[in-house]
Short mmCIF file of C-alpha atoms (C1' of nucleotides) in Angstrom, two decimals:
data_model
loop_
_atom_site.label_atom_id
_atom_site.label_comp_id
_atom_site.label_asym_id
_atom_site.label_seq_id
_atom_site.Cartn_x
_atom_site.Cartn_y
_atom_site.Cartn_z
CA UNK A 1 -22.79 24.46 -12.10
CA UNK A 2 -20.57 24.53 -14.77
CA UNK A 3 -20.91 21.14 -16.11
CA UNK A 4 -24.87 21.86 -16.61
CA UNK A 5 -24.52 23.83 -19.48
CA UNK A 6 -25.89 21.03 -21.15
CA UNK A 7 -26.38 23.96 -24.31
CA UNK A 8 -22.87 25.03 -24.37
CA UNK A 9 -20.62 23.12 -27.01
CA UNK A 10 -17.63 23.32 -24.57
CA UNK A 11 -16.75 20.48 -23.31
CA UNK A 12 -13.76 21.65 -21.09
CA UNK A 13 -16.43 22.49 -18.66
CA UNK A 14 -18.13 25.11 -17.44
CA UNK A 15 -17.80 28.85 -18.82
CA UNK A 16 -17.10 30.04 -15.21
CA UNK A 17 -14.63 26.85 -15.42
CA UNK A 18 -12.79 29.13 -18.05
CA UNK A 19 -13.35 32.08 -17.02
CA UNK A 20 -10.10 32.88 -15.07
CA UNK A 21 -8.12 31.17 -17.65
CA UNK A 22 -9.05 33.85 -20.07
CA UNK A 23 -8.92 36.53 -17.72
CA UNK A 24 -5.59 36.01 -17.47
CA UNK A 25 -4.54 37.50 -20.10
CA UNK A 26 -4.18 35.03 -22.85
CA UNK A 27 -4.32 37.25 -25.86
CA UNK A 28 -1.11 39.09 -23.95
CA UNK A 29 2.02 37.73 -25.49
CA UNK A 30 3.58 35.07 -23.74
CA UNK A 31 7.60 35.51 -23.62
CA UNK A 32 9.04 32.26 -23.78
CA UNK A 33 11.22 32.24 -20.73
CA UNK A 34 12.03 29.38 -18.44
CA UNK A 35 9.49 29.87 -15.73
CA UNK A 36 11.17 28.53 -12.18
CA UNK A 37 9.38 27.95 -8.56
CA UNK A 38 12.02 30.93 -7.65
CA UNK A 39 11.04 33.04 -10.13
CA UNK A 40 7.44 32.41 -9.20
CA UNK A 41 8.25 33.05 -5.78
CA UNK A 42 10.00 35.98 -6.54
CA UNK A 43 7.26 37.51 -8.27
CA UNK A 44 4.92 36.59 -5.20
CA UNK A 45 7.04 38.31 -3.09
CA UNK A 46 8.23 41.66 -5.27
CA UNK A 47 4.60 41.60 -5.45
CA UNK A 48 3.79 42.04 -2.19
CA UNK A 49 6.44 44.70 -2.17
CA UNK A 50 5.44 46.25 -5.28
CA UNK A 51 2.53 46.68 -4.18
CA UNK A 52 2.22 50.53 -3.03
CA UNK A 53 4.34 51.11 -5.67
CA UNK A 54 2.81 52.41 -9.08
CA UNK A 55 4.41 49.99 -11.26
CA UNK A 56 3.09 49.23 -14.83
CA UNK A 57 2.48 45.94 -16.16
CA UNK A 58 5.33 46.25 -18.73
CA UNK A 59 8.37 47.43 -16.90
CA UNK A 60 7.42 45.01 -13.71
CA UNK A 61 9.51 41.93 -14.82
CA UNK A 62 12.55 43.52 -14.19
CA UNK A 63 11.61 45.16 -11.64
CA UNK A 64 10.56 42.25 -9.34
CA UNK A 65 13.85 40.44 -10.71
CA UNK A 66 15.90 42.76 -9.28
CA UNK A 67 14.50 42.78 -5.78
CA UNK A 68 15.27 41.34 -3.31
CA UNK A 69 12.54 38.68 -1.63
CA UNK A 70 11.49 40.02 1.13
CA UNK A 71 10.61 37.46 3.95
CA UNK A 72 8.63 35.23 3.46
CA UNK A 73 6.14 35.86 6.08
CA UNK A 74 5.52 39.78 4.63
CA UNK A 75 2.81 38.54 2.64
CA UNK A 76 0.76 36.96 5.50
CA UNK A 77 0.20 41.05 6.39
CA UNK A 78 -0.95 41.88 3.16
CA UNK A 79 -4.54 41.89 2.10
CA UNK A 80 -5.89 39.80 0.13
CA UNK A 81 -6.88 42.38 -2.21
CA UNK A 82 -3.65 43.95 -2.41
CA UNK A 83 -1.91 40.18 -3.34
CA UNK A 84 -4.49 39.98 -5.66
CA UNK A 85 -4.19 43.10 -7.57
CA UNK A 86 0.22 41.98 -7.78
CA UNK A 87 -1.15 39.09 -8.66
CA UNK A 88 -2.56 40.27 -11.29
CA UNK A 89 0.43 42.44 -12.43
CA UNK A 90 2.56 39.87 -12.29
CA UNK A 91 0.09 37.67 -14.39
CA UNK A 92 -0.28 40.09 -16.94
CA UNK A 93 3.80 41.17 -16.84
CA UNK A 94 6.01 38.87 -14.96
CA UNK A 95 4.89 35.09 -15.50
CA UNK A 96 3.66 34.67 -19.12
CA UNK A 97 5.36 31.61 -20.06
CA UNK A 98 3.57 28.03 -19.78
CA UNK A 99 5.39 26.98 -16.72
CA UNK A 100 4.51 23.49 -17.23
CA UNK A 101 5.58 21.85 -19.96
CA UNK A 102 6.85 18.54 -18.98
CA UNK A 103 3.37 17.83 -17.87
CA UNK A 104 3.49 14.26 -16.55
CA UNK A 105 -0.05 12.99 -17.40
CA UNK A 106 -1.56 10.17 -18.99
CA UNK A 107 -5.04 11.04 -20.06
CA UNK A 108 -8.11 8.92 -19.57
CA UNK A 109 -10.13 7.11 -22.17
CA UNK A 110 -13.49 8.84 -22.35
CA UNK A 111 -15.40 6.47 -20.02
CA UNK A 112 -18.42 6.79 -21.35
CA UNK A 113 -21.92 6.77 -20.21
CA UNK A 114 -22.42 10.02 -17.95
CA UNK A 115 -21.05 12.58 -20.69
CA UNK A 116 -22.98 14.14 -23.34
CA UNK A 117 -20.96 13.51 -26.63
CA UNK A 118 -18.98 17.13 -26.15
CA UNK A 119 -17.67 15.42 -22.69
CA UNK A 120 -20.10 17.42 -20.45
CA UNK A 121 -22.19 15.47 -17.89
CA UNK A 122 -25.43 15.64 -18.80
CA UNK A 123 -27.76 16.41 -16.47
CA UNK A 124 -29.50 13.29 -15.63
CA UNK A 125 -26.39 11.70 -15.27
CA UNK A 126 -25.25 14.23 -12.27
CA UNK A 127 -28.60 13.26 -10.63
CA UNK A 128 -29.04 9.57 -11.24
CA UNK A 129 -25.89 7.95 -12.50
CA UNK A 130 -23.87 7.81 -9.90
CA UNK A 131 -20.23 7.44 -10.91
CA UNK A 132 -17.41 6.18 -8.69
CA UNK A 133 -14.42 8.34 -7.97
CA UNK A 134 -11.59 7.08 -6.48
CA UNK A 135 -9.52 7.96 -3.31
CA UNK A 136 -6.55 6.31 -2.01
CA UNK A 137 -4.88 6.21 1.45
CA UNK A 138 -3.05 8.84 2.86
CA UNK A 139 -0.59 10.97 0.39
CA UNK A 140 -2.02 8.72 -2.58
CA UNK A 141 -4.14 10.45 -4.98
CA UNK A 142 -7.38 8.10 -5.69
CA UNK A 143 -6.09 9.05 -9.43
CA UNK A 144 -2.73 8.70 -9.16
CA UNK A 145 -2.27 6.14 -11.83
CA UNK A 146 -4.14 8.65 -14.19
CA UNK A 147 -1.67 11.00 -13.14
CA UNK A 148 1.46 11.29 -11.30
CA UNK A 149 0.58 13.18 -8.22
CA UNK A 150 3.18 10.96 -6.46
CA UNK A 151 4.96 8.68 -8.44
CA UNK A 152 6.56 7.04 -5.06
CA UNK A 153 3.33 5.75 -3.95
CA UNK A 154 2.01 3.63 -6.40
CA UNK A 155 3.77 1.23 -8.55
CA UNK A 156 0.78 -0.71 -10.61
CA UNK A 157 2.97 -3.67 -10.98
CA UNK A 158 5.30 -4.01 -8.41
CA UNK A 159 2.59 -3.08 -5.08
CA UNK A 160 3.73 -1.50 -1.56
CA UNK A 161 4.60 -4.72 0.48
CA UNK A 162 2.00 -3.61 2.76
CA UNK A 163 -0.46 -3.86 0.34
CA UNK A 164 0.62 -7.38 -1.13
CA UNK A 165 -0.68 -9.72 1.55
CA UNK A 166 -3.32 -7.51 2.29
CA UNK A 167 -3.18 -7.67 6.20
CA UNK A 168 -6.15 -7.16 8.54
CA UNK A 169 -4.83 -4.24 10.57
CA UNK A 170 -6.90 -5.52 13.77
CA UNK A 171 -6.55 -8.79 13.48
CA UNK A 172 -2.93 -9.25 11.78
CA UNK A 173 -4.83 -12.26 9.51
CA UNK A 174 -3.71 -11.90 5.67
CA UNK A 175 -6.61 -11.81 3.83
CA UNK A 176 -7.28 -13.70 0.84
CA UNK A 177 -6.80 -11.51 -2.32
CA UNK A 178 -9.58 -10.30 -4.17
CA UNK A 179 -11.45 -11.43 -7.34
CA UNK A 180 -9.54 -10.30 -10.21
CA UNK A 181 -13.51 -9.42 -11.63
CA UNK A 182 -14.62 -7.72 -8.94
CA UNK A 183 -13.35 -4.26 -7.56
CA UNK A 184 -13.53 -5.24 -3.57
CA UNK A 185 -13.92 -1.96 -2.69
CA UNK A 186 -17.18 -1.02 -3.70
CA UNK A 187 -19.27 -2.48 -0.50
CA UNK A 188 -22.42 -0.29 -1.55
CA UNK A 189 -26.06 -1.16 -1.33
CA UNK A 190 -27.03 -3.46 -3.75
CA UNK A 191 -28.95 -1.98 -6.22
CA UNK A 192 -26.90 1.36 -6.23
CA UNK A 193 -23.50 0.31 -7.38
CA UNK A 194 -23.35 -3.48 -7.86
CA UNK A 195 -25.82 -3.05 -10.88
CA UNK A 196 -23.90 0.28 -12.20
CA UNK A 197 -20.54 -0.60 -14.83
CA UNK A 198 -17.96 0.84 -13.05
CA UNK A 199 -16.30 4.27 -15.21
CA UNK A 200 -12.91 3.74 -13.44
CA UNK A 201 -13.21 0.20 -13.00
CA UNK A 202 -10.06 -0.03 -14.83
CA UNK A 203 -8.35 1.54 -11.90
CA UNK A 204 -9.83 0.18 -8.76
CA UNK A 205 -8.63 -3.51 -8.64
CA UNK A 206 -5.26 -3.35 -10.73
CA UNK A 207 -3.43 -1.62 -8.14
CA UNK A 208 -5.22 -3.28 -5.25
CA UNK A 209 -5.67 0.55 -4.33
CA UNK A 210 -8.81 1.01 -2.14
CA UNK A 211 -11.91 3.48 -2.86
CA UNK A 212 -13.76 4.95 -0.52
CA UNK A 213 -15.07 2.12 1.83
CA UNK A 214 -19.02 3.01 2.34
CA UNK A 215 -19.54 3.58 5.86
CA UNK A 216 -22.46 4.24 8.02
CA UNK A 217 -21.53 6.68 10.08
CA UNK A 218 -21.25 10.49 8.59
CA UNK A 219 -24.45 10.89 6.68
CA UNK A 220 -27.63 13.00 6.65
CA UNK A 221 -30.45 10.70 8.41
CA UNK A 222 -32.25 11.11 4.82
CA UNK A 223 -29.97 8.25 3.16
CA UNK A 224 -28.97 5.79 6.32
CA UNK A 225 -30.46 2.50 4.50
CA UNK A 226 -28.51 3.33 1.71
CA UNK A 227 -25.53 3.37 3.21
CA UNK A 228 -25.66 0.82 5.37
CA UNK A 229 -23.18 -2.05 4.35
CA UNK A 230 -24.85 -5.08 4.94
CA UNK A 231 -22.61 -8.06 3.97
CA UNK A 232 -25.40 -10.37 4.07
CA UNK A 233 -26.85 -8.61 1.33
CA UNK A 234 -23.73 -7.48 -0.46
CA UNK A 235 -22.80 -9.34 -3.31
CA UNK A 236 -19.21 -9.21 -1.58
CA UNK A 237 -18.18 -12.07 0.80
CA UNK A 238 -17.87 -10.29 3.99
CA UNK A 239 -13.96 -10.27 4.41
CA UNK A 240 -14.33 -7.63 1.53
CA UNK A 241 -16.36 -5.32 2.94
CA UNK A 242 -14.60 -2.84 5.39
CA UNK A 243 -13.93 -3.83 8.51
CA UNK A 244 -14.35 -0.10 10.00
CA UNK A 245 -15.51 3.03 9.09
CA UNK A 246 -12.32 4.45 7.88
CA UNK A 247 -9.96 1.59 7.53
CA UNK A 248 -10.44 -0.30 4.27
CA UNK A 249 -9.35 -3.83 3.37
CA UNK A 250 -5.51 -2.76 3.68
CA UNK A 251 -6.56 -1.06 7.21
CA UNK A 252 -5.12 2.29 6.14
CA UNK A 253 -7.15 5.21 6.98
CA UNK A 254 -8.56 6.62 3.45
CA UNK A 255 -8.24 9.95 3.56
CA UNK A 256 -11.63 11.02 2.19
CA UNK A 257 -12.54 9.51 5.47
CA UNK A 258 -11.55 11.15 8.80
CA UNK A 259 -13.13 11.01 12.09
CA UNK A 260 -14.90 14.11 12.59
CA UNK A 261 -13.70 15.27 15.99
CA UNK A 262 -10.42 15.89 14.54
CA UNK A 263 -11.41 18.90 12.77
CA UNK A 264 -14.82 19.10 12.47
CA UNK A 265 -18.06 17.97 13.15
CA UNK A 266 -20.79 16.40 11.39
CA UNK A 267 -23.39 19.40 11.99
CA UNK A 268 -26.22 16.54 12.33
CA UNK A 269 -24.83 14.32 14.92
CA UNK A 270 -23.11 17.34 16.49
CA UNK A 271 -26.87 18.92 16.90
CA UNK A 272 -27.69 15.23 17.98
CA UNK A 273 -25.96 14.97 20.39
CA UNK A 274 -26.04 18.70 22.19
CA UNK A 275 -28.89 17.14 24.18
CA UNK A 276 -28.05 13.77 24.94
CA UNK A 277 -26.49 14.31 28.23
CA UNK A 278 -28.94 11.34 28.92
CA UNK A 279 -26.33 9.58 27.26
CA UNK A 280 -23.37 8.41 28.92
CA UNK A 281 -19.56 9.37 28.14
CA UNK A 282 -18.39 6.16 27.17
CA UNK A 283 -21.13 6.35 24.69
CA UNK A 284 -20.66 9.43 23.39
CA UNK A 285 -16.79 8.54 22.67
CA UNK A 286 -18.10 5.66 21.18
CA UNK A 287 -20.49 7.40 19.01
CA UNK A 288 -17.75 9.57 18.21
CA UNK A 289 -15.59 7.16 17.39
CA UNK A 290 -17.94 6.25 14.79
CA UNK A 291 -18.90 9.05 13.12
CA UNK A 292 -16.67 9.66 10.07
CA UNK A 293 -16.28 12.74 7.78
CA UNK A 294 -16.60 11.51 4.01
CA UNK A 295 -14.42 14.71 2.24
CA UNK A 296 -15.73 16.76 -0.43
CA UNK A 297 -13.63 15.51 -3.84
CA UNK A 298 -11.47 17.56 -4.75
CA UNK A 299 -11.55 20.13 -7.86
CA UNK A 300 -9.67 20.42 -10.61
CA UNK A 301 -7.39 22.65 -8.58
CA UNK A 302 -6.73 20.80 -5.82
CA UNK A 303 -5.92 17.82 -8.27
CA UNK A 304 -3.12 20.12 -9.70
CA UNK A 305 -2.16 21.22 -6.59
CA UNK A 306 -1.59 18.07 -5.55
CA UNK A 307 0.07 16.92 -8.43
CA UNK A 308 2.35 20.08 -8.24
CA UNK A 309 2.76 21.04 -5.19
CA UNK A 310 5.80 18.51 -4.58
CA UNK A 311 7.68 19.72 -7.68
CA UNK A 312 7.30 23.00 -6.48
CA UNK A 313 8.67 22.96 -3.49
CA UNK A 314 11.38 20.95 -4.80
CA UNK A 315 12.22 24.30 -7.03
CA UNK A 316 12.35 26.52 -4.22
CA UNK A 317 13.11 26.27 -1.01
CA UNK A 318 10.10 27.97 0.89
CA UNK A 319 7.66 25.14 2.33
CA UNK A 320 5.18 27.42 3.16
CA UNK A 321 1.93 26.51 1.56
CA UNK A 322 0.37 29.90 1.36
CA UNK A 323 2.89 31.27 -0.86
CA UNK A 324 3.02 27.69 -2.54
CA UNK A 325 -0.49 28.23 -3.35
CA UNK A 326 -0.37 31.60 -4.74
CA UNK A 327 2.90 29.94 -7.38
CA UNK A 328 0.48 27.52 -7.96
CA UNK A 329 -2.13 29.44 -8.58
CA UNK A 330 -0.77 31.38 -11.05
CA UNK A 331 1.05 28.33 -12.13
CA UNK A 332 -2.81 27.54 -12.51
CA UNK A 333 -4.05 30.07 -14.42
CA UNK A 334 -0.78 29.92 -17.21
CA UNK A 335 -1.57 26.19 -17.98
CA UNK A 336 -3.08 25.60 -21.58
CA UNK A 337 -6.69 25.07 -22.07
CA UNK A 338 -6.10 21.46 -22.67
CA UNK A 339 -3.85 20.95 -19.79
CA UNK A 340 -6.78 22.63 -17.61
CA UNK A 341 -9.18 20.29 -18.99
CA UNK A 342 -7.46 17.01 -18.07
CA UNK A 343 -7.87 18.37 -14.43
CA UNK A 344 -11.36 19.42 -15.14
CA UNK A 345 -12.16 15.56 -16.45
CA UNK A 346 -10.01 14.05 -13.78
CA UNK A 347 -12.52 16.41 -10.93
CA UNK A 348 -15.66 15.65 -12.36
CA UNK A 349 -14.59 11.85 -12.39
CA UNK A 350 -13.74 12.53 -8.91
CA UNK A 351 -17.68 13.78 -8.51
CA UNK A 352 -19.12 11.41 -10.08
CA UNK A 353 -17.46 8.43 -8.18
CA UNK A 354 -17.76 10.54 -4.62
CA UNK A 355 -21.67 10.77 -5.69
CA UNK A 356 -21.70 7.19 -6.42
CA UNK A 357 -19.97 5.57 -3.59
CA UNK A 358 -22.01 8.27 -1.41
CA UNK A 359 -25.41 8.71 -2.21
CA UNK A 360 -26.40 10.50 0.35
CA UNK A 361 -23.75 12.49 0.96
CA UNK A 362 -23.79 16.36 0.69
CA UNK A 363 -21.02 18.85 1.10
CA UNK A 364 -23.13 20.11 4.01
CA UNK A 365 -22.35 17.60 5.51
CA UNK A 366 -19.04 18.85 6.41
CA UNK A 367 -20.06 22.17 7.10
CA UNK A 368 -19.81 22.88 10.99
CA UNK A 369 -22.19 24.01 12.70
CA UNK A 370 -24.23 26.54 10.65
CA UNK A 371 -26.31 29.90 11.93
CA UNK A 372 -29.20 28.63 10.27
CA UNK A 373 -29.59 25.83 12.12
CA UNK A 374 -30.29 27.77 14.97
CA UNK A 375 -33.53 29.93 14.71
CA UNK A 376 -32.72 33.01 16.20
CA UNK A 377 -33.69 32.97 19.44
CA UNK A 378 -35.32 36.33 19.92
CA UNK A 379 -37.81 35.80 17.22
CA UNK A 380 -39.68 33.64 19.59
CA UNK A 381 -39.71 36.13 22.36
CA UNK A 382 -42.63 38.54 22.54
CA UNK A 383 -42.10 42.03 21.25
CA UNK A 384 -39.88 44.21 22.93
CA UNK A 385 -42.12 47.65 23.77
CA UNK A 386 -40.18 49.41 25.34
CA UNK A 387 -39.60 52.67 23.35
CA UNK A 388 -36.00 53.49 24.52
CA UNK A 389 -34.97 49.99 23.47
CA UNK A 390 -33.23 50.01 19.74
CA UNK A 391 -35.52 50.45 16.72
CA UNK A 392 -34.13 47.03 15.77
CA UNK A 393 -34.90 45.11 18.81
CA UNK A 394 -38.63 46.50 19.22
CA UNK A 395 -39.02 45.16 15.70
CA UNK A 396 -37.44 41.60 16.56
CA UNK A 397 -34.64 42.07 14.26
CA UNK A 398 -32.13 40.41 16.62
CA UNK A 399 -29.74 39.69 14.42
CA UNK A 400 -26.11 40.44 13.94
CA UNK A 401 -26.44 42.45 11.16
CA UNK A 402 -23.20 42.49 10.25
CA UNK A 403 -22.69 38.42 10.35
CA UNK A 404 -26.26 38.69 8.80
CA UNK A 405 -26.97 35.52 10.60
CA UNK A 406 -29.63 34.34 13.20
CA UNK A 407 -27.37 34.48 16.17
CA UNK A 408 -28.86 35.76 18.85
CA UNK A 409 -28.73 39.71 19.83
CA UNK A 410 -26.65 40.24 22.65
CA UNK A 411 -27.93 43.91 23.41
CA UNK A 412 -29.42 44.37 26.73
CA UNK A 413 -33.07 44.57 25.68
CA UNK A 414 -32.82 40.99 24.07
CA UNK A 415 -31.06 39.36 26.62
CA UNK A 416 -33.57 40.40 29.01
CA UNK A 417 -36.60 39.44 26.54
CA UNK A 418 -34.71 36.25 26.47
CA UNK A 419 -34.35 35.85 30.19
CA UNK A 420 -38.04 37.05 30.82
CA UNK A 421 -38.89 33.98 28.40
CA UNK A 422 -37.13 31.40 30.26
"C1'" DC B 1 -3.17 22.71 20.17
"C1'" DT B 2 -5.81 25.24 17.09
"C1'" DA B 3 -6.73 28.52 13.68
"C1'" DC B 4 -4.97 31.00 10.00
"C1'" DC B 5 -2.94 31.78 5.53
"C1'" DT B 6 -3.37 31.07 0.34
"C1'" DT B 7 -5.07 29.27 -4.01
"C1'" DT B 8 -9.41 27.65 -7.34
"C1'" DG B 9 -13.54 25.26 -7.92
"C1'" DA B 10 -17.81 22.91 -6.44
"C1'" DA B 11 -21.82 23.05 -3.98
"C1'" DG B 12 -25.13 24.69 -0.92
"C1'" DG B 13 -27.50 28.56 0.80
"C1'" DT B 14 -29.29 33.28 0.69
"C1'" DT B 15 -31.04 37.46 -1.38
"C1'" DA C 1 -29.99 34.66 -11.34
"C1'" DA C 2 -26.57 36.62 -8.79
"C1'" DC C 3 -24.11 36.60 -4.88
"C1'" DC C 4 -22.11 34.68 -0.62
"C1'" DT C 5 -20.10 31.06 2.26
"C1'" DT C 6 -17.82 26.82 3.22
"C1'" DC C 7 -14.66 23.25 2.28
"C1'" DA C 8 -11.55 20.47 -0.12
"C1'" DA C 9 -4.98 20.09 0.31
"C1'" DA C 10 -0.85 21.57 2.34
"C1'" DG C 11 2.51 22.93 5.89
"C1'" DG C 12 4.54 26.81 8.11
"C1'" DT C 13 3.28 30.24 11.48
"C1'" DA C 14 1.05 32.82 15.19
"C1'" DG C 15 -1.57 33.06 19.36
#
DNA sequence: CTACCTTTGAAGGTT
DNA sequence: AACCTTCAAAGGTAG
């Protein structure tokens, strides 16, 4: 993890965290040209053109200028190898200027107590201090008034009308306006958060912009207690804390919070709930209905990308977010060390508040349902012994080798061992 | 309707 | 420790 290297003096995070930044050639000389989403694009797509071609690194700028984009939906049959490798050449030939230079972004005051004095988070602080990160409703970056992922959505004087009265969704009641002191929107356990100074705190309440409501659905059965809202023993009056899972006080969704069933589901409940037929349906809508999918936080990528991704469309006129990704991507890798390490900060903000509005949570949560939850099935049977079976099944090695996982072996000789079991 | 594509980084898991 | 896998966002596209 890159921000463990409590021994390192970097501060811009982790090695690995800078890794691809130098490997993109930084000590190459960077032309300064006027770097446009079509010129990006154009690279992306002479480079998927380019590709069988033997071009060298110094005579592919014209090259690529020259050609003609192909369609746009050529590079969804390239490998990813082959993308990678133009990539590359147009990294190291093509796209050397800073692309970015009005960067619209208002850096953060150190906040403090979970970085080591070069900015890293020490260690303890990743396993103890739990620090709030914030994300907003749908479209609006938790950060956004750090930094202008959408400037349309969030006006820290002049708030969304919907936001103003503050309007229980269900019940259409304005609610009274918070506490100027208090952030609302931090219904955790007492004794996790309440006690803890809030890092962002000077973000949460000013814009009347939610952070993750706590919720009690969507966890690992380790942490339930603590994060169970109890308004009785909240030091919030119970209008603030959430009314539902994934509503918050302004009743829209946040989108760190989705219902599982839309996408994915929690691996836990889903395993849960394989053998509660018992159960009836209502229920099980019910229970599904409560279950909610607490999102990873997103990296310093995905912060740019976010940020970015808007402007870069704007430039161009493709929409399509694979080849978005690869401009931005590269985009990416040509920013400054300094402009990478705002995104860095802004990420591992973004941890530390995820970590601290969600103590229990783990990005396992989100992972669907995994191989190695499922002991593989034919290791229970009894041996196989019968000598024209496969080598691999008279040893028990029913696995799909290639997946390398504990699914079961669908040959003939463990199906049977399986059936003979049953 | 769902999965895929495409990017980087974080985190968890496996070897 | 090194490596692998999954998931975060996004929206067009293919099956």
């Amino acid at each position: 993890m890159p921000q463990l290297n409590g021994g390192g003096g970097d501060d811009l995070g982790a090695n690995d965290e800078m890794i691809s930044f130098k490997d993109e050639g930084e000590q190459e000389e960077k032309i300064s040209e006027n770097s446009s989403a079509e010129r990006d694009l154009a690279d992306v797509k002479s480079s998927l053109v380019n590709e069988s071609e033997t071009n060298q690194n110094s005579s592919s700028d014209s090259e690529a200028e020259r050609r003609p984009a192909p369609r746009s939906e050529t590079f969804r049959d390239k490998t990813r190898e082959s993308l990678e490798e133009a990539a590359k050449r147009q990294d190291g030939g093509l796209f050397k200027s800073p692309p970015y230079p009005g960067y619209p972004f208002i850096m953060i005051p150190d906040l403090t107590s979970p970085y080591l004095p070069n900015g890293s988070l020490s260690p303890t602080a990743r396993t103890s201090n739990k620090v709030p990160v914030v994300q907003h409703p749908h479209h609006v970056h938790p950060l956004t008034p750090l930094i202008t992922y959408s400037n349309e959505h969030f006006t820290p004087g002049n708030p969304p009308p919907h936001l103003q009265t503050d309007v229980d969704p269900k019940t259409g009641i304005p609610r009274p306006p918070h506490p100027p002191d208090i952030s609302p929107y931090y219904p955790l356990s007492p004794g996790t958060v309440g006690q803890i100074p809030h890092p962002l705190g000077w973000l949460v309440p000013q814009q009347g912009q939610p952070v993750y409501p706590i919720t009690t659905g969507g966890f690992r059965h380790p942490y339930p207690t603590a994060l169970t809202v109890n308004a009785s023993m909240s030091r919030f009056p119970p209008h603030m804390v959430p009314p539902h899972h994934s509503l918050h006080t302004t009743g829209i969704p946040h989108p760190a919070i989705v219902t599982p069933n839309v996408k994915q589901e929690s691996s836990h409940s889903d395993i849960s709930s394989l053998d509660s037929s018992k159960q009836t349906d209502g229920k099980k809508v019910e229970e599904k209905k409560k279950e909610v999918h607490i999102k990873k936080p997103l990296n310093a990528f995905m912060l740019y990308m976010k940020e970015m991704r808007a402007k870069v469309v704007a430039e161009c006129t493709l929409k399509e977010s694979a080849a978005i990704n690869q401009i931005l991507g590269r985009r990416w890798h040509a920013l400054s060390r300094e402009e990478q390490a705002k995104y860095y900060e802004l990420a591992r903000k973004e941890r530390q508040l995820h970590m601290q509005l969600y103590p229990g949570w783990s990005a396992r949560d989100n992972y669907v349902k995994r191989r190695e939850y499922f002991p593989n099935p034919c290791l229970s049977l009894p041996p196989i012994t019968d000598l024209s079976a496969p080598k691999k099944c008279r040893a028990r090695f029913g696995l799909d080798q290639q997946n390398n996982w504990c699914g079961p072996c669908r040959c003939v000789w463990c199906v049977l061992a399986l059936a003979r079991a049953r």
